[in-house]
Short mmCIF file of C-alpha atoms and ligand atoms in Angstrom, two decimals:
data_model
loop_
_atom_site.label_atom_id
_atom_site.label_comp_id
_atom_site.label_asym_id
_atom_site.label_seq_id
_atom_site.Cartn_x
_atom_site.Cartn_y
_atom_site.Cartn_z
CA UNK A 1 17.21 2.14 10.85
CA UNK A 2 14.15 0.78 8.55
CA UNK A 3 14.79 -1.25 5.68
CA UNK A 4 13.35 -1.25 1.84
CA UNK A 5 12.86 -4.91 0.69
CA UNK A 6 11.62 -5.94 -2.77
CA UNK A 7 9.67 -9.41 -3.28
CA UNK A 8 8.10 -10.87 -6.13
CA UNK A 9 4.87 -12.73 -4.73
CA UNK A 10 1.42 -12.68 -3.41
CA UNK A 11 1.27 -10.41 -0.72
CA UNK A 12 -1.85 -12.33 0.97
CA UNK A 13 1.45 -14.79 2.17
CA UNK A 14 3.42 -12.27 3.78
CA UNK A 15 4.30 -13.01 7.13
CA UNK A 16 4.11 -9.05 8.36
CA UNK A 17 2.45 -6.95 10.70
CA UNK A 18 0.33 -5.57 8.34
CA UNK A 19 -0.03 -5.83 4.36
CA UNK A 20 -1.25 -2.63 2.36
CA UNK A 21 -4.40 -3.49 -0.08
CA UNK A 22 -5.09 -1.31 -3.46
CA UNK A 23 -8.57 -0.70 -2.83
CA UNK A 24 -11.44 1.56 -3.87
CA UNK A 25 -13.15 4.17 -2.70
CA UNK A 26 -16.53 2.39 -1.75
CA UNK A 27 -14.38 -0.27 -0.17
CA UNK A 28 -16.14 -3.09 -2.01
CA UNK A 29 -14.66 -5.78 -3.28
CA UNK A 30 -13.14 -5.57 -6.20
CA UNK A 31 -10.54 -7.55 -8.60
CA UNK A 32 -6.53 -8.18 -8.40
CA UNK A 33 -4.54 -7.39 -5.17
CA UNK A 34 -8.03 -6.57 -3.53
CA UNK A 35 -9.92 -9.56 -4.65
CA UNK A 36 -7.00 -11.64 -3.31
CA UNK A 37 -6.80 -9.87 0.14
CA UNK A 38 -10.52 -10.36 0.57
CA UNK A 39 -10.76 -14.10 -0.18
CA UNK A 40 -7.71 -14.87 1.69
CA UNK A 41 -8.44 -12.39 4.73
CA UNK A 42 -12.34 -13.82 4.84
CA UNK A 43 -15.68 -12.52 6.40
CA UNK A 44 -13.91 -10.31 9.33
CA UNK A 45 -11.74 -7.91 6.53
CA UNK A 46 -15.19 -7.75 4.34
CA UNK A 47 -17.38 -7.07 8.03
CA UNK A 48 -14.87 -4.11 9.29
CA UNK A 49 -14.46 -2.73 5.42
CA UNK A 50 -18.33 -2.54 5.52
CA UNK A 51 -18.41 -1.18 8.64
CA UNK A 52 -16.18 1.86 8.00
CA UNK A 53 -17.79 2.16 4.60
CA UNK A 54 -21.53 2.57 6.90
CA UNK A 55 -19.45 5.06 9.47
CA UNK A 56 -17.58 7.08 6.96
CA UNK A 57 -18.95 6.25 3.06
CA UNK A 58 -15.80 4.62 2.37
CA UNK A 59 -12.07 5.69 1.50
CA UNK A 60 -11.54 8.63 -0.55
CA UNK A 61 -8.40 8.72 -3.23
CA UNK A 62 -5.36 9.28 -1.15
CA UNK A 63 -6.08 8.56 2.20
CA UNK A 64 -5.97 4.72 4.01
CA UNK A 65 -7.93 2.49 6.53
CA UNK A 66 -7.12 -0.14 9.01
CA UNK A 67 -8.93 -3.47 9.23
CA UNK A 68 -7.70 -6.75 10.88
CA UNK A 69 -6.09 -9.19 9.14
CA UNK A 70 -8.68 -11.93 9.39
CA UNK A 71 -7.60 -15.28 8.19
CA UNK A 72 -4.14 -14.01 6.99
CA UNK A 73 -1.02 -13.95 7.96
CA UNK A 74 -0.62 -10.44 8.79
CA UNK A 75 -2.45 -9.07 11.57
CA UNK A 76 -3.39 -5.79 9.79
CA UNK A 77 -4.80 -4.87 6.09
CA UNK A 78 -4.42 -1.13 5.66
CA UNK A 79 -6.67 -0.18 2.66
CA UNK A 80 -5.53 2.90 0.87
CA UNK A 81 -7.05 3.72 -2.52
CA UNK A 82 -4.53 4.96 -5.24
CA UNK A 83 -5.52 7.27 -8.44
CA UNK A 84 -6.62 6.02 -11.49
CA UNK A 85 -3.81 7.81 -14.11
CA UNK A 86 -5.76 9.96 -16.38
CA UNK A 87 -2.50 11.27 -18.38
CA UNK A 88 -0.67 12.48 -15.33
CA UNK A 89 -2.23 16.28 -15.12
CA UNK A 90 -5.15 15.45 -12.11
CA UNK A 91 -2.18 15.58 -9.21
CA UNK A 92 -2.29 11.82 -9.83
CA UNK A 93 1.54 11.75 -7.82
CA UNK A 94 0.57 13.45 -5.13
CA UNK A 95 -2.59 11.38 -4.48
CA UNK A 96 -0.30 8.12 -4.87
CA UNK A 97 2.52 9.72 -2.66
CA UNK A 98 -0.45 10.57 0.04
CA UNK A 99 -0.72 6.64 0.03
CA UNK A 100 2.54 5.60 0.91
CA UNK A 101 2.64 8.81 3.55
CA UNK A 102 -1.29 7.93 4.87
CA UNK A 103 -0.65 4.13 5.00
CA UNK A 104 2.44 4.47 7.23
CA UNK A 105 0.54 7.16 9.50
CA UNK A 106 -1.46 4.27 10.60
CA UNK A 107 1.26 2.10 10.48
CA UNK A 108 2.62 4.00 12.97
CA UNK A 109 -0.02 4.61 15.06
CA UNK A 110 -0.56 1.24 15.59
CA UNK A 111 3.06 0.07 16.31
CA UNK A 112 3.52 -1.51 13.55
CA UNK A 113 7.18 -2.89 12.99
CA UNK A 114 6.95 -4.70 9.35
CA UNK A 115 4.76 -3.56 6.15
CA UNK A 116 4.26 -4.67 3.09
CA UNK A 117 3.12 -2.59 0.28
CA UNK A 118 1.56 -3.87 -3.67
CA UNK A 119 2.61 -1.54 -6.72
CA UNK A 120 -0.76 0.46 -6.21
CA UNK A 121 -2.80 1.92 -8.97
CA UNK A 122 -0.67 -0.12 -11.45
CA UNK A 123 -2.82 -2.64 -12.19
CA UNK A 124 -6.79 -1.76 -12.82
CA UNK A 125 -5.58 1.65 -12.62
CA UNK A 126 -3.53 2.04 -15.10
CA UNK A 127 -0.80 4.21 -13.82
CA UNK A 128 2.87 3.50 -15.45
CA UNK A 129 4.98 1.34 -13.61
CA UNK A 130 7.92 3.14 -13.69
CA UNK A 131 6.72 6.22 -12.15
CA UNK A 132 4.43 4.82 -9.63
CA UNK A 133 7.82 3.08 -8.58
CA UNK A 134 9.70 6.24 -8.50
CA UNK A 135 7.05 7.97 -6.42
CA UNK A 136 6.58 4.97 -3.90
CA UNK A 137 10.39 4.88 -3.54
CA UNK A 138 10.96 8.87 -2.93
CA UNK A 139 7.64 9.17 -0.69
CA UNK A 140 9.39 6.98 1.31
CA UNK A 141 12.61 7.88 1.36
CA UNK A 142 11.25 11.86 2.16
CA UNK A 143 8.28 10.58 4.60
CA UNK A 144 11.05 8.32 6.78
CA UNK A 145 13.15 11.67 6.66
CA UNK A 146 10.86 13.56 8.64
CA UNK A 147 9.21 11.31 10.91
CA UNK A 148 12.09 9.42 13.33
CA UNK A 149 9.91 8.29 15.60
CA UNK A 150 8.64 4.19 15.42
CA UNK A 151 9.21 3.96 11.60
CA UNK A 152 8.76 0.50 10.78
CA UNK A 153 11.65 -1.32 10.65
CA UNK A 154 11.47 -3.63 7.89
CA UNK A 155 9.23 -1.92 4.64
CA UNK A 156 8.68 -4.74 1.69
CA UNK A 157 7.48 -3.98 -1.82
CA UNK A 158 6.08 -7.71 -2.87
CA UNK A 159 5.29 -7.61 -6.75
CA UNK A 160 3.42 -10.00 -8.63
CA UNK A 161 5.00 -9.74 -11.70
CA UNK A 162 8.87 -9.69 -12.95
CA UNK A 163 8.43 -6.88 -15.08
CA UNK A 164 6.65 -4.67 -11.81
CA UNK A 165 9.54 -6.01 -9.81
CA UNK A 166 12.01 -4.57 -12.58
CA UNK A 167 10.30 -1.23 -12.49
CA UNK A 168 10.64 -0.89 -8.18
CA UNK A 169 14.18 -2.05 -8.20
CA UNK A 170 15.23 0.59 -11.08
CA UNK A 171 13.94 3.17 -8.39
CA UNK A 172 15.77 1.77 -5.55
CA UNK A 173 18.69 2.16 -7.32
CA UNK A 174 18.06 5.44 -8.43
CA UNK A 175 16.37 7.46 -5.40
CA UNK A 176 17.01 4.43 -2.98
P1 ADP B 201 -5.12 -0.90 -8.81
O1 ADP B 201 -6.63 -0.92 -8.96
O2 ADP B 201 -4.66 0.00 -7.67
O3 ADP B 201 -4.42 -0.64 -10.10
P2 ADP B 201 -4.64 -3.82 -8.98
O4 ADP B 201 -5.00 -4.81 -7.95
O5 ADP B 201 -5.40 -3.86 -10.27
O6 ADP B 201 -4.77 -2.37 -8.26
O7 ADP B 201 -3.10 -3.92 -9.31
C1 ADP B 201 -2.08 -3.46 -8.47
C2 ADP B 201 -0.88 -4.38 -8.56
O8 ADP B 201 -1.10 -5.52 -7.70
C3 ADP B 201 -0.59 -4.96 -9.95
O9 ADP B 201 0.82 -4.91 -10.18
C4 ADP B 201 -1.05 -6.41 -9.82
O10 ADP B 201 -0.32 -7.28 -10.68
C5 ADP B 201 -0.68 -6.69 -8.38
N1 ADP B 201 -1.29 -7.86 -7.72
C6 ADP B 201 -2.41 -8.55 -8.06
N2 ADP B 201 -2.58 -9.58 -7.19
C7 ADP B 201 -1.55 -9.53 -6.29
C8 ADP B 201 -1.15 -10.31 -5.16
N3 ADP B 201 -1.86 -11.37 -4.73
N4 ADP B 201 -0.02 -9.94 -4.49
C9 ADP B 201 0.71 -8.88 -4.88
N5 ADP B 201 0.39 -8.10 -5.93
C10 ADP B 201 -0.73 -8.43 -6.62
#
């Protein structure tokens, strides 16, 4: 049986199989949890990010890539790109929910046993708090319903900030 855990911290120090980045759709570089994975992961996260951008064009809203974990502690980054909240009428909780659901796909595929996610699309992004926290929390809760098979054991939420951290662990308790 998997486990939720909440964390406030940087996620570049988490001492997983494989940390979640908030990135964008070009896969560029850009500023808070990304910008922190990048420095800390180094050249080899930036080489395989440009790589897949060359392959594919990048990461469309809603679905996730894997890189390696370069210079971090975790031997993964999955990059999934979350919606930027334009009011809450352009599906923007179903694109968020298809990054929980598309990052632990590949979590599973690649036998993953420990993951740690950021609030995504909360920051830059703009999307409230309190309901990306409810959808992270049920997508998980519905996704882990479904699929029994190599779930990974031990799921973390780390959160930069207290009032973030607030926000996940109201949803725990409610839908947790
Ligand atoms: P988005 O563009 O998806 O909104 P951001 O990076 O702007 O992504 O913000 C997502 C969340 O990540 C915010 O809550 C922000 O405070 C948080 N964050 C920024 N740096 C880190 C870090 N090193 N570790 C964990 N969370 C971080």
């Amino acid at each position: 049986m998997y486990k939720i855990e909440l964390i406030q911290g940087d996620i570049t120090k988490a001492e997983v199989d494989a940390i979640v980045n908030a990135a964008n759709e070009k896969l560029i570089g850009g500023g808070g949890v990304d910008g922190a994975i990048r420095r800390a992961g180094g050249d080899e996260v930036i080489k395989e990010c440009d790589e897949i951008r060359k392959k594919q064009g990048g990461c469309p809203t809603g679905t996730a890539v894997i890189t390696t974990g370069g210079n971090l502690p975790a031997k993964y980054v999955i990059h999934t790109v979350g919606p930027v909240w334009q009011g809450g009428n352009k599906d923007e909780d179903k694109l968020l929910a298809s990054c929980y659901k598309e990052s632990l796909k590949l979590a599973v595929e690649n036998d993953i046993n420990s993951i740690a996610f950021p609030s995504i699309s909360t920051g830059v992004y703009g999307y409230p708090t309190d309901l990306a926290a409810a959808t992270a929390i049920q997508t998980i809760r519905n996704w882990t319903a479904y699929y029994s098979q190599k779930i990974p054991e031990n799921i973390q939420f780390i959160l930069f900030d207290i009032t973030t951290y607030k926000c996940y662990e109201n949803a725990l308790t409610t839908f947790g």
